[in-house]
C-alpha positions as a Markdown table, in Angstrom:
| # | Residue | x | y | z |
|---|---|---|---|---|
| 1 | Unk | -15.3 | 6.5 | 15.3 |
| 2 | Unk | -15.8 | 5.1 | 12.0 |
| 3 | Unk | -15.8 | 1.1 | 11.7 |
| 4 | Unk | -13.4 | -0.9 | 9.7 |
| 5 | Unk | -16.2 | -3.1 | 7.9 |
| 6 | Unk | -17.2 | 0.3 | 6.6 |
| 7 | Unk | -13.7 | 1.9 | 5.9 |
| 8 | Unk | -13.1 | -1.0 | 3.4 |
| 9 | Unk | -16.7 | -2.0 | 2.4 |
| 10 | Unk | -16.0 | -0.6 | -1.0 |
| 11 | Unk | -12.1 | -2.1 | -1.5 |
| 12 | Unk | -10.0 | -4.2 | 0.2 |
| 13 | Unk | -7.3 | -1.5 | -0.9 |
| 14 | Unk | -7.2 | 2.4 | 0.1 |
| 15 | Unk | -5.1 | 5.4 | -0.5 |
| 16 | Unk | -3.5 | 6.8 | 2.8 |
| 17 | Unk | -2.2 | 10.1 | 2.4 |
| 18 | Unk | 0.5 | 11.0 | 5.3 |
| 19 | Unk | 0.7 | 14.7 | 6.4 |
| 20 | Unk | 2.7 | 16.3 | 8.6 |
| 21 | Unk | 0.9 | 16.7 | 12.1 |
| 22 | Unk | 2.3 | 19.9 | 12.8 |
| 23 | Unk | 3.1 | 21.6 | 9.3 |
| 24 | Unk | 0.2 | 20.3 | 7.7 |
| 25 | Unk | 2.7 | 19.6 | 4.7 |
| 26 | Unk | 1.9 | 16.3 | 2.2 |
| 27 | Unk | 5.1 | 13.7 | 3.0 |
| 28 | Unk | 3.3 | 11.0 | 0.8 |
| 29 | Unk | 0.3 | 8.6 | 0.0 |
| 30 | Unk | 0.6 | 5.1 | 0.4 |
| 31 | Unk | -1.9 | 2.0 | 0.1 |
| 32 | Unk | -3.7 | 0.2 | 2.9 |
| 33 | Unk | -5.5 | -2.8 | 3.9 |
| 34 | Unk | -7.6 | -3.7 | 7.3 |
| 35 | Unk | -4.1 | -5.4 | 8.4 |
| 36 | Unk | -2.2 | -2.3 | 8.2 |
| 37 | Unk | -4.7 | -0.1 | 9.9 |
| 38 | Unk | -4.8 | -2.6 | 12.6 |
| 39 | Unk | -1.0 | -2.3 | 13.0 |
| 40 | Unk | -1.2 | 1.1 | 13.1 |
| 41 | Unk | -3.7 | 1.9 | 15.5 |
| 42 | Unk | -2.2 | -0.7 | 17.6 |
| 43 | Unk | 1.8 | 0.8 | 17.3 |
| 44 | Unk | 1.2 | 4.2 | 16.3 |
| 45 | Unk | 3.3 | 4.2 | 13.7 |
| 46 | Unk | 2.2 | 3.7 | 10.0 |
| 47 | Unk | 1.7 | 0.5 | 8.1 |
| 48 | Unk | 1.2 | -0.1 | 4.6 |
| 49 | Unk | 0.4 | -2.5 | 2.4 |
| 50 | Unk | 3.3 | -2.7 | -0.6 |
| 51 | Unk | 1.8 | -3.0 | -4.4 |
| 52 | Unk | 5.0 | -4.3 | -5.2 |
| 53 | Unk | 6.5 | -6.5 | -3.1 |
| 54 | Unk | 2.8 | -8.1 | -2.1 |
| 55 | Unk | 3.4 | -7.4 | 1.9 |
| 56 | Unk | 2.8 | -5.6 | 4.6 |
| 57 | Unk | 5.9 | -2.9 | 5.6 |
| 58 | Unk | 6.2 | -0.4 | 8.4 |
| 59 | Unk | 7.3 | 2.4 | 7.2 |
| 60 | Unk | 10.9 | 2.9 | 9.0 |
| 61 | Unk | 11.7 | -0.3 | 10.0 |
| 62 | Unk | 14.7 | -0.8 | 7.6 |
| 63 | Unk | 15.7 | 2.9 | 7.8 |
| 64 | Unk | 14.5 | 3.8 | 10.8 |
| 65 | Unk | 12.1 | 6.8 | 10.0 |
| 66 | Unk | 9.4 | 6.1 | 11.1 |
| 67 | Unk | 6.1 | 7.9 | 10.8 |
| 68 | Unk | 4.7 | 8.5 | 14.7 |
| 69 | Unk | 0.5 | 8.5 | 14.0 |
| 70 | Unk | -1.2 | 11.4 | 16.2 |
| 71 | Unk | -4.3 | 11.4 | 14.4 |
| 72 | Unk | -6.2 | 9.1 | 11.8 |
| 73 | Unk | -8.9 | 10.4 | 9.7 |
| 74 | Unk | -10.9 | 9.1 | 6.7 |
| 75 | Unk | -12.7 | 11.5 | 4.1 |
| 76 | Unk | -16.5 | 12.0 | 3.7 |
| 77 | Unk | -17.0 | 8.6 | 1.3 |
| 78 | Unk | -15.0 | 6.8 | 3.9 |
| 79 | Unk | -13.0 | 5.0 | 1.0 |
| 80 | Unk | -9.6 | 7.2 | 1.8 |
| 81 | Unk | -7.7 | 7.7 | 5.0 |
| 82 | Unk | -5.1 | 10.8 | 6.2 |
| 83 | Unk | -2.6 | 10.2 | 9.3 |
| 84 | Unk | -1.3 | 12.8 | 10.1 |
| 85 | Unk | 2.1 | 12.1 | 11.7 |
| 86 | Unk | 5.3 | 13.2 | 12.8 |
| 87 | Unk | 8.5 | 11.7 | 10.8 |
| 88 | Unk | 11.1 | 10.5 | 12.7 |
| 89 | Unk | 13.7 | 11.5 | 9.9 |
| 90 | Unk | 13.0 | 11.9 | 6.0 |
| 91 | Unk | 9.8 | 10.5 | 4.8 |
| 92 | Unk | 10.7 | 9.5 | 1.1 |
| 93 | Unk | 13.2 | 6.8 | 0.4 |
| 94 | Unk | 15.2 | 9.7 | -1.3 |
| 95 | Unk | 16.2 | 11.2 | 1.5 |
| 96 | Unk | 13.9 | 14.4 | 0.9 |
| 97 | Unk | 11.1 | 15.3 | 3.7 |
| 98 | Unk | 8.4 | 14.5 | 1.2 |
| 99 | Unk | 7.5 | 12.4 | -1.6 |
| 100 | Unk | 6.3 | 15.2 | -4.0 |
| 101 | Unk | 9.5 | 17.5 | -4.8 |
| 102 | Unk | 9.0 | 16.4 | -8.7 |
| 103 | Unk | 7.1 | 19.8 | -10.2 |
| 104 | Unk | 5.1 | 19.5 | -13.2 |
| 105 | Unk | 3.3 | 22.3 | -14.1 |
| 106 | Unk | 3.0 | 25.2 | -12.0 |
| 107 | Unk | 1.0 | 28.7 | -13.0 |
| 108 | Unk | 3.4 | 32.0 | -13.6 |
| 109 | Unk | 1.6 | 35.0 | -12.8 |
């Protein structure tokens, strides 16, 4: 188990990737701080730090589309998190399953 002091040694705010626990699909990217990680661990739903609003938020608090966290992992550098979740509805605020749907480029065969 990783010590939270190690996780936030480089920065008070780190990225967290949200992945569907069953399909492996990437659903969103957010940012988290120590308090949000502690709340996520305690509630088993994903908490983030909203950079635009400057406050903590629990994904689903207004929409009901919570992200139920099944597993929390960190990368090899201990500066990014991965939450494997079961979403309760669409993850994106647009109503899409994933926030990643705007194609920029794709290699053509």
